[in-house]
């Protein structure tokens, strides 16, 4: 994908093939075994960029089984090693070789976490090799057959989320089934997005309002829209909006749009909240009848359609997004890991 001028229908067909591949062609046994063994263990899921979305998704799944879980960035993880001996750690990573994820693995090992699992979108990465070699480590490795991701990494995200859903189903046998979810964006949903886009695209700030299983989608919206420098985003849950964050809408509403992520769990609250917003603030609701983690993936695909529509409206192309020299330098920083213990 060289730019969002690529037809969304083409991208959606690739996403559907990726979803089918995840459900039919990949064994997730290493992740299922890890999840069952650590079902009662607090879990920390660590990710950067798009991997943080995957980390948040898995943390919510673990919480759904009644155990504490948290998603964090590598730098957040580095700063609380004192409690790591009581937790399990999961590291989702497309390439399994960036400095942050490898440093995270080192900190986890040095602080003797109960177990560590690497989820890697390629084979034989440094991260997966290290995880499989460690006494409490394991790894799920896979190659996505539908081709290399574009700038916004939509294919790999659906692959990771699909495999997590599959493992969750096999480990805990919830009442829903993967076949229940149709990840195609309905024509009327696409029409609503396109209809709303002229007004949405005029605004420099989008407030992404979410609840529960919408959190990973909100995080991914911030990641995609910020990394593509399309629009500034602010993330807020439905009730926290009522605790001071409404001042932003009162003062800067003329340059703000609201995107509401709605699953059945917060449908009534979302309707009540949006009805109270000033009428001159453009809003768009992305909604799904699917519940739990199925609802997350359904909303994620709608978000991808939304990003495509915005890109088409403003004439965005990934070719306009070269990596600046200062950014390359930041990526290669050989920083010191804080507070890491050394095992004698």
CSV table of C-alpha atoms in Angstrom, one decimal, residues 25-235:
chain,number,residue,atom,x,y,z
A,25,UNK,CA,-3.9,-22.3,8.7
A,26,UNK,CA,-2.0,-21.4,11.8
A,27,UNK,CA,-1.4,-23.5,15.0
A,28,UNK,CA,-1.6,-21.3,18.1
A,29,UNK,CA,-0.6,-24.1,20.5
A,30,UNK,CA,2.3,-22.3,22.1
A,31,UNK,CA,0.1,-19.3,23.0
A,32,UNK,CA,-2.8,-21.5,24.2
A,33,UNK,CA,-0.4,-23.4,26.5
A,34,UNK,CA,1.0,-20.2,27.9
A,35,UNK,CA,-2.4,-18.8,28.5
A,36,UNK,CA,-3.7,-21.9,30.3
A,37,UNK,CA,-0.6,-22.2,32.5
A,38,UNK,CA,-0.7,-18.5,33.4
A,39,UNK,CA,-4.5,-18.1,33.7
A,40,UNK,CA,-4.3,-17.1,37.3
A,41,UNK,CA,-1.1,-15.1,37.0
A,42,UNK,CA,-1.1,-11.3,36.6
A,43,UNK,CA,-0.1,-10.4,33.1
A,44,UNK,CA,1.8,-7.5,31.6
A,45,UNK,CA,1.6,-7.1,27.9
A,46,UNK,CA,4.3,-4.8,26.4
A,47,UNK,CA,4.2,-3.1,23.0
A,48,UNK,CA,5.2,0.0,21.0
A,49,UNK,CA,3.3,1.6,18.2
A,50,UNK,CA,0.8,-0.9,16.7
A,51,UNK,CA,2.0,-3.6,19.0
A,52,UNK,CA,0.6,-1.6,21.9
A,53,UNK,CA,-2.8,-2.2,20.4
A,54,UNK,CA,-2.2,-5.9,20.4
A,55,UNK,CA,-0.9,-5.7,24.0
A,56,UNK,CA,-4.1,-3.9,25.1
A,57,UNK,CA,-6.3,-6.5,23.4
A,58,UNK,CA,-4.6,-9.4,25.1
A,59,UNK,CA,-4.7,-7.7,28.5
A,60,UNK,CA,-8.5,-7.3,28.1
A,61,UNK,CA,-8.8,-10.9,27.3
A,62,UNK,CA,-6.8,-11.9,30.3
A,63,UNK,CA,-8.9,-9.7,32.5
A,64,UNK,CA,-12.0,-11.3,31.1
A,65,UNK,CA,-10.9,-14.5,32.8
A,66,UNK,CA,-10.8,-12.7,36.2
A,67,UNK,CA,-7.1,-12.0,36.5
A,68,UNK,CA,-5.3,-8.6,36.6
A,69,UNK,CA,-3.6,-7.6,33.4
A,70,UNK,CA,-2.1,-4.4,32.1
A,71,UNK,CA,-0.8,-3.1,28.8
A,72,UNK,CA,2.3,-0.9,28.9
A,73,UNK,CA,5.0,0.5,26.7
A,74,UNK,CA,8.6,-0.7,27.1
A,75,UNK,CA,9.7,2.4,29.0
A,76,UNK,CA,6.8,2.0,31.4
A,77,UNK,CA,7.8,-1.6,31.8
A,78,UNK,CA,11.4,-0.7,32.6
A,79,UNK,CA,10.3,1.4,35.6
A,80,UNK,CA,8.7,-1.1,37.8
A,81,UNK,CA,10.9,-4.2,38.0
A,82,UNK,CA,10.4,-4.7,41.7
A,83,UNK,CA,7.0,-6.4,41.0
A,84,UNK,CA,8.0,-8.4,38.0
A,85,UNK,CA,8.8,-11.7,39.8
A,86,UNK,CA,5.1,-12.1,40.4
A,87,UNK,CA,3.8,-11.6,36.8
A,88,UNK,CA,3.9,-13.2,33.4
A,89,UNK,CA,4.9,-11.1,30.3
A,90,UNK,CA,3.8,-11.2,26.7
A,91,UNK,CA,5.8,-9.4,24.0
A,92,UNK,CA,3.9,-9.0,20.6
A,93,UNK,CA,6.2,-7.8,17.8
A,94,UNK,CA,6.0,-8.0,14.0
A,95,UNK,CA,9.8,-8.2,13.5
A,96,UNK,CA,11.0,-9.2,16.9
A,97,UNK,CA,14.3,-7.3,16.6
A,98,UNK,CA,13.9,-3.6,17.6
A,99,UNK,CA,15.9,-2.3,20.5
A,100,UNK,CA,13.0,-1.7,22.7
A,101,UNK,CA,11.4,-5.2,22.6
A,102,UNK,CA,14.8,-6.9,23.0
A,103,UNK,CA,15.6,-4.6,26.0
A,104,UNK,CA,12.2,-5.5,27.4
A,105,UNK,CA,13.0,-9.2,27.2
A,106,UNK,CA,16.3,-8.6,29.0
A,107,UNK,CA,14.6,-6.7,31.8
A,108,UNK,CA,11.9,-9.4,32.2
A,109,UNK,CA,14.6,-12.2,32.3
A,110,UNK,CA,16.8,-10.3,34.7
A,111,UNK,CA,13.9,-9.7,37.1
A,112,UNK,CA,12.8,-13.4,37.0
A,113,UNK,CA,9.3,-13.1,35.7
A,114,UNK,CA,7.2,-16.2,36.1
A,115,UNK,CA,6.9,-16.8,32.4
A,116,UNK,CA,7.5,-14.9,29.1
A,117,UNK,CA,5.9,-15.4,25.7
A,118,UNK,CA,6.9,-13.8,22.4
A,119,UNK,CA,4.4,-13.4,19.7
A,120,UNK,CA,6.3,-12.7,16.4
A,121,UNK,CA,5.0,-12.0,12.9
A,122,UNK,CA,8.1,-13.7,11.4
A,123,UNK,CA,10.2,-16.8,11.9
A,124,UNK,CA,13.6,-16.9,13.6
A,125,UNK,CA,13.6,-13.4,15.0
A,126,UNK,CA,16.1,-12.6,17.8
A,127,UNK,CA,13.2,-12.2,20.2
A,128,UNK,CA,11.6,-15.5,19.4
A,129,UNK,CA,14.9,-17.3,19.5
A,130,UNK,CA,15.7,-15.8,23.0
A,131,UNK,CA,12.3,-16.7,24.3
A,132,UNK,CA,12.4,-20.3,23.2
A,133,UNK,CA,15.9,-20.7,24.7
A,134,UNK,CA,14.8,-19.4,28.1
A,135,UNK,CA,13.6,-21.8,30.8
A,136,UNK,CA,10.3,-20.1,31.3
A,137,UNK,CA,9.9,-18.8,27.7
A,138,UNK,CA,7.8,-19.7,24.7
A,139,UNK,CA,7.0,-18.2,21.3
A,140,UNK,CA,4.4,-18.2,18.6
A,141,UNK,CA,5.9,-17.5,15.2
A,142,UNK,CA,4.1,-17.0,11.9
A,143,UNK,CA,4.5,-15.5,8.5
A,144,UNK,CA,1.5,-13.6,7.1
A,145,UNK,CA,0.9,-14.9,3.6
A,146,UNK,CA,-1.0,-11.9,2.2
A,147,UNK,CA,2.1,-9.8,1.8
A,148,UNK,CA,4.1,-7.1,3.5
A,149,UNK,CA,2.3,-4.4,5.4
A,150,UNK,CA,1.9,-0.8,4.2
A,151,UNK,CA,2.8,2.3,6.2
A,152,UNK,CA,-0.2,1.8,8.6
A,153,UNK,CA,0.2,-1.9,9.2
A,154,UNK,CA,-3.4,-2.9,8.8
A,155,UNK,CA,-2.8,-6.5,7.7
A,156,UNK,CA,-0.4,-7.5,10.5
A,157,UNK,CA,-2.8,-6.0,13.1
A,158,UNK,CA,-5.7,-8.1,11.8
A,159,UNK,CA,-3.4,-11.2,11.8
A,160,UNK,CA,-2.3,-10.6,15.4
A,161,UNK,CA,-5.8,-10.0,16.6
A,162,UNK,CA,-7.2,-13.0,14.7
A,163,UNK,CA,-4.6,-15.3,16.2
A,164,UNK,CA,-5.3,-13.9,19.7
A,165,UNK,CA,-9.0,-14.6,19.2
A,166,UNK,CA,-8.2,-18.1,18.0
A,167,UNK,CA,-6.0,-18.9,21.0
A,168,UNK,CA,-8.5,-17.3,23.4
A,169,UNK,CA,-11.2,-19.6,22.0
A,170,UNK,CA,-9.1,-22.7,22.3
A,171,UNK,CA,-7.9,-21.9,25.8
A,172,UNK,CA,-11.1,-20.9,27.4
A,173,UNK,CA,-14.0,-22.0,25.1
A,174,UNK,CA,-16.1,-18.9,25.4
A,175,UNK,CA,-19.7,-18.9,24.2
A,176,UNK,CA,-19.0,-17.0,21.0
A,177,UNK,CA,-17.4,-18.5,17.9
A,178,UNK,CA,-15.0,-16.9,15.4
A,179,UNK,CA,-17.3,-17.8,12.5
A,180,UNK,CA,-19.9,-15.5,14.1
A,181,UNK,CA,-17.9,-12.5,13.0
A,182,UNK,CA,-18.1,-11.0,9.5
A,183,UNK,CA,-15.2,-8.5,9.3
A,184,UNK,CA,-16.5,-6.9,6.2
A,185,UNK,CA,-17.5,-3.3,6.6
A,186,UNK,CA,-21.2,-3.0,5.5
A,187,UNK,CA,-22.0,-0.8,2.6
A,188,UNK,CA,-24.2,1.5,4.8
A,189,UNK,CA,-21.4,1.9,7.3
A,190,UNK,CA,-18.9,2.9,4.6
A,191,UNK,CA,-21.6,5.3,3.2
A,192,UNK,CA,-22.0,6.9,6.7
A,193,UNK,CA,-18.2,7.3,7.0
A,194,UNK,CA,-17.9,8.9,3.6
A,195,UNK,CA,-20.9,11.2,4.2
A,196,UNK,CA,-19.4,12.5,7.5
A,197,UNK,CA,-15.9,12.9,6.2
A,198,UNK,CA,-16.1,16.4,4.6
A,199,UNK,CA,-16.9,17.9,8.0
A,200,UNK,CA,-14.6,15.6,10.0
A,201,UNK,CA,-11.6,16.3,7.8
A,202,UNK,CA,-11.9,20.0,8.5
A,203,UNK,CA,-11.0,19.5,12.1
A,204,UNK,CA,-7.5,19.5,13.4
A,205,UNK,CA,-8.4,17.4,16.6
A,206,UNK,CA,-10.4,14.3,16.8
A,207,UNK,CA,-11.6,13.2,20.3
A,208,UNK,CA,-11.8,9.4,20.3
A,209,UNK,CA,-14.4,8.3,22.9
A,210,UNK,CA,-14.5,4.7,23.9
A,211,UNK,CA,-15.4,2.1,26.5
A,212,UNK,CA,-14.3,-1.4,27.5
A,213,UNK,CA,-13.5,-3.4,24.5
A,214,UNK,CA,-13.1,-0.3,22.4
A,215,UNK,CA,-9.9,0.6,24.1
A,216,UNK,CA,-7.6,-1.2,21.7
A,217,UNK,CA,-9.3,0.5,18.8
A,218,UNK,CA,-8.9,3.9,20.4
A,219,UNK,CA,-5.2,3.2,20.9
A,220,UNK,CA,-4.9,2.2,17.3
A,221,UNK,CA,-6.7,5.3,16.1
A,222,UNK,CA,-4.2,7.4,17.9
A,223,UNK,CA,-1.3,5.4,16.5
A,224,UNK,CA,-2.5,5.5,12.9
A,225,UNK,CA,-3.7,9.1,12.8
A,226,UNK,CA,-0.6,10.4,14.6
A,227,UNK,CA,2.0,8.4,12.8
A,228,UNK,CA,0.4,9.4,9.5
A,229,UNK,CA,0.3,13.0,10.7
A,230,UNK,CA,-3.3,13.2,9.6
A,231,UNK,CA,-5.0,14.7,12.6
A,232,UNK,CA,-4.3,15.2,16.3
A,233,UNK,CA,-6.1,12.8,18.6
A,234,UNK,CA,-7.3,12.8,22.2
A,235,UNK,CA,-8.5,9.5,23.8
